Amino acid sequence: MIRKIAAASYSIVLVAIVWELVARAGVVPFFFLPPLSVIARTFVAQVADGVLVSEAWLTLFRAMTGFAIAIVVGVTLGMGMSRFRVVHWFFDPIVAVALSVPTLTLVPAFVLWFGIGHESKILLVALSCVWSMAVSTYNGARNVDTRLIWSARAMGTPESKLLWKIVVPAAMPFIWNGMQVALPISLIVAFVFEMVAGGGGLGFQEIMAARFFKSPDLFAALFAILLVGFALDRLLRTLRARLVIE
Amino acid sequence: MTTGGSARRASAVGASARHALSAVAPIALVLAAWEAATRSGAIRTQVLPAFSSVCAAIVDLVASGELSRHLGVSLGRAFGGLALSIVLGVLLGFGMAANRHVRNFFDPLLSLVYPLPKTALVPLTMVWFGLTHQAAILVIFLACLLPMVINTYHGVRGVDRMLLWSARSLGTSERRLFTRVVVPAAMPSIVNGVRIALPIAFIVVISVELVASRAGVGNLINGYGSMGVYDYMFATILVFVAMAFIADRCLVRLGRALLRWHETQ
């Protein structure tokens, strides 16, 4: 057991030790790479006085609200595309373009349209995530075993219930795939928007630290971002394992 | 026989033309609605300039050479970082698949950085290299590295054992086994990795240039935005969006051409 853990993590420990030694020896300037121990102390202090925690909540609020909007709109759009030919005709090319396009180019436009508060960030997160939700929902709905639908119909399920009782549950694995693709996108957009337009949050915290060459603060924010990404990824995986029977 | 074939081909061409037309129509509709909404005054042109004035701005930007200069910077950074990540990512992926020690060393490190939204590295490279090309290329390289390593690794590990066994039993040397069997069999997965990495490169280059750069498309968009020259800002956005889309399509075509021999194609 101990051997296994050691084998699985020795490289991380090694990198951490080399980092500490190189930084302490003064091989690189302090503001390029502060020692890991200094960063850890900064991180703990900023978590304790609540700075990092409140900034993290701010970013999470923006990213998750936008993500939630994208799920609702994207699933509706995907279902609509699978159900109605005209919706599919209209949105298929638009989704194809939107999927391969970096929506972050729209940051200055969203600042113009919605200001620099929460709205612009939430809406750009939603716009960036909605397409992969729509595509995966559409693929899921198209992939539903037609025999399921036939037998439900044969047993007298009304059309209105067919969607919620058959199509949505059967498409669920695809929808979860879409969420796992969209989740990191929501974080990327939220962080970058905060870096460009300000208004608090971990992205803003990090870029301010960089502008004032406060390297320990920069790395502390970077680790907080890593933790947020890790926690959300785990949360989504756990939820999926709990909720979906595949 | 020949006339039947050419007639069928002609009708296939007709069908694909009709298909393309039906795919372009919704986008044309959106653009027409944009033009109508701004012309009629439903949307103020200070908020969204008319599509026609954005087109005029595109023409002007292209004619003055301003756009191609910044586009060249952005594309150079994006493809430079991407190319680096492909070379090193494929090497590392092969290394991890071939050697247990390499795998044991890099696997924990890669899973540690996996959940990091890679654009969070932008401020760090800004501190290290300032507002330079090196900083931009380094972030793009780091962001694209992971999908390249993972896809190469899984591609190599997923090579059908039967292929290896039969090649060995036919007397293929280990070196030829690598170049003739392992690399081609891993190719679809590697190409897929490039397709994942390409949009990442575009996202990151735009992020770097919005946050920390003195040149490039992101910088241009930001500059026009803060000066309030919105028709030029939207012109630049539109051109970059089109570039990203075209690059993705080209890559899909290239992938198909490279993998023509593969059974999934």
PDB file of C-alpha atoms in Angstrom, chain A residues 117-232:
ATOM      1  CA  GLY A 117     -20.538  43.309 -13.603  1.00  0.00           C
ATOM      2  CA  HIS A 118     -21.787  39.776 -13.131  1.00  0.00           C
ATOM      3  CA  GLU A 119     -24.178  39.746 -16.116  1.00  0.00           C
ATOM      4  CA  SER A 120     -21.592  39.969 -18.869  1.00  0.00           C
ATOM      5  CA  LYS A 121     -19.453  37.212 -17.319  1.00  0.00           C
ATOM      6  CA  ILE A 122     -22.378  34.891 -16.658  1.00  0.00           C
ATOM      7  CA  LEU A 123     -23.787  35.397 -20.151  1.00  0.00           C
ATOM      8  CA  LEU A 124     -20.475  34.775 -21.915  1.00  0.00           C
ATOM      9  CA  VAL A 125     -19.974  31.599 -19.851  1.00  0.00           C
ATOM     10  CA  ALA A 126     -23.467  30.503 -20.881  1.00  0.00           C
ATOM     11  CA  LEU A 127     -22.835  31.334 -24.544  1.00  0.00           C
ATOM     12  CA  SER A 128     -19.542  29.418 -24.493  1.00  0.00           C
ATOM     13  CA  CYS A 129     -20.991  26.282 -22.892  1.00  0.00           C
ATOM     14  CA  VAL A 130     -24.363  26.073 -24.585  1.00  0.00           C
ATOM     15  CA  TRP A 131     -23.161  24.594 -27.893  1.00  0.00           C
ATOM     16  CA  SER A 132     -21.489  21.499 -26.528  1.00  0.00           C
ATOM     17  CA  MET A 133     -24.588  20.909 -24.364  1.00  0.00           C
ATOM     18  CA  ALA A 134     -26.837  21.219 -27.421  1.00  0.00           C
ATOM     19  CA  VAL A 135     -24.704  18.888 -29.547  1.00  0.00           C
ATOM     20  CA  SER A 136     -24.391  16.185 -26.912  1.00  0.00           C
ATOM     21  CA  THR A 137     -28.104  16.345 -26.097  1.00  0.00           C
ATOM     22  CA  TYR A 138     -28.942  16.112 -29.788  1.00  0.00           C
ATOM     23  CA  ASN A 139     -26.642  13.119 -30.262  1.00  0.00           C
ATOM     24  CA  GLY A 140     -28.113  11.498 -27.157  1.00  0.00           C
ATOM     25  CA  ALA A 141     -31.697  12.028 -28.278  1.00  0.00           C
ATOM     26  CA  ARG A 142     -30.879  10.683 -31.755  1.00  0.00           C
ATOM     27  CA  ASN A 143     -29.264   7.662 -30.183  1.00  0.00           C
ATOM     28  CA  VAL A 144     -32.298   6.621 -28.152  1.00  0.00           C
ATOM     29  CA  ASP A 145     -33.262   3.069 -29.036  1.00  0.00           C
ATOM     30  CA  THR A 146     -36.351   3.430 -31.218  1.00  0.00           C
ATOM     31  CA  ARG A 147     -37.708   0.194 -29.787  1.00  0.00           C
ATOM     32  CA  LEU A 148     -37.956   1.946 -26.414  1.00  0.00           C
ATOM     33  CA  ILE A 149     -40.093   4.646 -27.976  1.00  0.00           C
ATOM     34  CA  TRP A 150     -42.200   2.128 -29.871  1.00  0.00           C
ATOM     35  CA  SER A 151     -42.906   0.023 -26.820  1.00  0.00           C
ATOM     36  CA  ALA A 152     -43.708   3.089 -24.713  1.00  0.00           C
ATOM     37  CA  ARG A 153     -46.120   4.245 -27.404  1.00  0.00           C
ATOM     38  CA  ALA A 154     -47.598   0.781 -27.725  1.00  0.00           C
ATOM     39  CA  MET A 155     -48.250   0.752 -23.995  1.00  0.00           C
ATOM     40  CA  GLY A 156     -50.113   4.020 -24.324  1.00  0.00           C
ATOM     41  CA  THR A 157     -47.548   6.593 -23.113  1.00  0.00           C
ATOM     42  CA  PRO A 158     -48.788   9.997 -24.276  1.00  0.00           C
ATOM     43  CA  GLU A 159     -46.426  12.009 -26.492  1.00  0.00           C
ATOM     44  CA  SER A 160     -46.071  14.660 -23.800  1.00  0.00           C
ATOM     45  CA  LYS A 161     -44.689  12.136 -21.311  1.00  0.00           C
ATOM     46  CA  LEU A 162     -42.518  10.364 -23.865  1.00  0.00           C
ATOM     47  CA  LEU A 163     -39.934  13.150 -23.693  1.00  0.00           C
ATOM     48  CA  TRP A 164     -39.452  13.169 -19.912  1.00  0.00           C
ATOM     49  CA  LYS A 165     -39.970   9.451 -19.325  1.00  0.00           C
ATOM     50  CA  ILE A 166     -38.012   7.994 -22.235  1.00  0.00           C
ATOM     51  CA  VAL A 167     -35.957  10.396 -24.340  1.00  0.00           C
ATOM     52  CA  VAL A 168     -34.336  12.513 -21.631  1.00  0.00           C
ATOM     53  CA  PRO A 169     -33.339   9.579 -19.369  1.00  0.00           C
ATOM     54  CA  ALA A 170     -32.022   7.609 -22.342  1.00  0.00           C
ATOM     55  CA  ALA A 171     -29.996  10.589 -23.551  1.00  0.00           C
ATOM     56  CA  MET A 172     -28.623  11.243 -20.069  1.00  0.00           C
ATOM     57  CA  PRO A 173     -25.149   9.682 -20.539  1.00  0.00           C
ATOM     58  CA  PHE A 174     -24.602  11.948 -23.545  1.00  0.00           C
ATOM     59  CA  ILE A 175     -25.812  14.969 -21.608  1.00  0.00           C
ATOM     60  CA  TRP A 176     -23.312  14.182 -18.833  1.00  0.00           C
ATOM     61  CA  ASN A 177     -20.558  13.949 -21.457  1.00  0.00           C
ATOM     62  CA  GLY A 178     -21.557  17.399 -22.652  1.00  0.00           C
ATOM     63  CA  MET A 179     -21.401  18.718 -19.096  1.00  0.00           C
ATOM     64  CA  GLN A 180     -17.932  17.288 -18.607  1.00  0.00           C
ATOM     65  CA  VAL A 181     -16.788  19.075 -21.759  1.00  0.00           C
ATOM     66  CA  ALA A 182     -18.520  22.335 -20.828  1.00  0.00           C
ATOM     67  CA  LEU A 183     -17.389  22.531 -17.196  1.00  0.00           C
ATOM     68  CA  PRO A 184     -13.720  23.409 -17.858  1.00  0.00           C
ATOM     69  CA  ILE A 185     -14.877  25.848 -20.562  1.00  0.00           C
ATOM     70  CA  SER A 186     -17.054  27.649 -18.008  1.00  0.00           C
ATOM     71  CA  LEU A 187     -14.061  28.056 -15.687  1.00  0.00           C
ATOM     72  CA  ILE A 188     -11.720  29.200 -18.473  1.00  0.00           C
ATOM     73  CA  VAL A 189     -14.158  31.858 -19.654  1.00  0.00           C
ATOM     74  CA  ALA A 190     -14.863  33.094 -16.119  1.00  0.00           C
ATOM     75  CA  PHE A 191     -11.158  33.371 -15.217  1.00  0.00           C
ATOM     76  CA  VAL A 192     -10.129  35.096 -18.438  1.00  0.00           C
ATOM     77  CA  PHE A 193     -13.056  37.501 -18.318  1.00  0.00           C
ATOM     78  CA  GLU A 194     -12.021  38.458 -14.775  1.00  0.00           C
ATOM     79  CA  MET A 195      -8.437  38.966 -15.933  1.00  0.00           C
ATOM     80  CA  VAL A 196      -9.504  41.244 -18.791  1.00  0.00           C
ATOM     81  CA  ALA A 197     -12.395  43.181 -17.284  1.00  0.00           C
ATOM     82  CA  GLY A 198     -11.766  42.957 -13.536  1.00  0.00           C
ATOM     83  CA  GLY A 199     -14.557  42.927 -10.991  1.00  0.00           C
ATOM     84  CA  GLY A 200     -12.975  40.574  -8.471  1.00  0.00           C
ATOM     85  CA  GLY A 201     -12.683  36.804  -8.575  1.00  0.00           C
ATOM     86  CA  LEU A 202      -9.686  34.489  -8.692  1.00  0.00           C
ATOM     87  CA  GLY A 203      -8.740  35.522 -12.235  1.00  0.00           C
ATOM     88  CA  PHE A 204      -8.631  39.173 -11.213  1.00  0.00           C
ATOM     89  CA  GLN A 205      -6.708  38.286  -8.044  1.00  0.00           C
ATOM     90  CA  GLU A 206      -4.115  36.431 -10.105  1.00  0.00           C
ATOM     91  CA  ILE A 207      -3.587  39.087 -12.783  1.00  0.00           C
ATOM     92  CA  MET A 208      -3.275  41.838 -10.164  1.00  0.00           C
ATOM     93  CA  ALA A 209      -0.617  39.815  -8.371  1.00  0.00           C
ATOM     94  CA  ALA A 210       1.202  39.441 -11.706  1.00  0.00           C
ATOM     95  CA  ARG A 211       0.980  43.172 -12.469  1.00  0.00           C
ATOM     96  CA  PHE A 212       2.521  44.067  -9.114  1.00  0.00           C
ATOM     97  CA  PHE A 213       5.041  41.218  -9.227  1.00  0.00           C
ATOM     98  CA  LYS A 214       3.658  39.704  -6.014  1.00  0.00           C
ATOM     99  CA  SER A 215       4.705  36.210  -7.015  1.00  0.00           C
ATOM    100  CA  PRO A 216       3.615  34.354  -3.848  1.00  0.00           C
ATOM    101  CA  ASP A 217       0.102  35.830  -4.283  1.00  0.00           C
ATOM    102  CA  LEU A 218       0.145  34.835  -7.942  1.00  0.00           C
ATOM    103  CA  PHE A 219       1.036  31.227  -7.161  1.00  0.00           C
ATOM    104  CA  ALA A 220      -1.456  31.132  -4.277  1.00  0.00           C
ATOM    105  CA  ALA A 221      -4.219  32.212  -6.679  1.00  0.00           C
ATOM    106  CA  LEU A 222      -2.972  29.690  -9.242  1.00  0.00           C
ATOM    107  CA  PHE A 223      -3.207  26.883  -6.677  1.00  0.00           C
ATOM    108  CA  ALA A 224      -6.674  28.052  -5.661  1.00  0.00           C
ATOM    109  CA  ILE A 225      -7.716  27.877  -9.326  1.00  0.00           C
ATOM    110  CA  LEU A 226      -6.224  24.392  -9.608  1.00  0.00           C
ATOM    111  CA  LEU A 227      -8.150  23.335  -6.492  1.00  0.00           C
ATOM    112  CA  VAL A 228     -11.419  24.753  -7.830  1.00  0.00           C
ATOM    113  CA  GLY A 229     -10.911  22.941 -11.143  1.00  0.00           C
ATOM    114  CA  PHE A 230     -10.057  19.705  -9.353  1.00  0.00           C
ATOM    115  CA  ALA A 231     -13.001  19.915  -6.949  1.00  0.00           C
ATOM    116  CA  LEU A 232     -15.550  20.625  -9.679  1.00  0.00           C
TER     117      LEU A 232
END
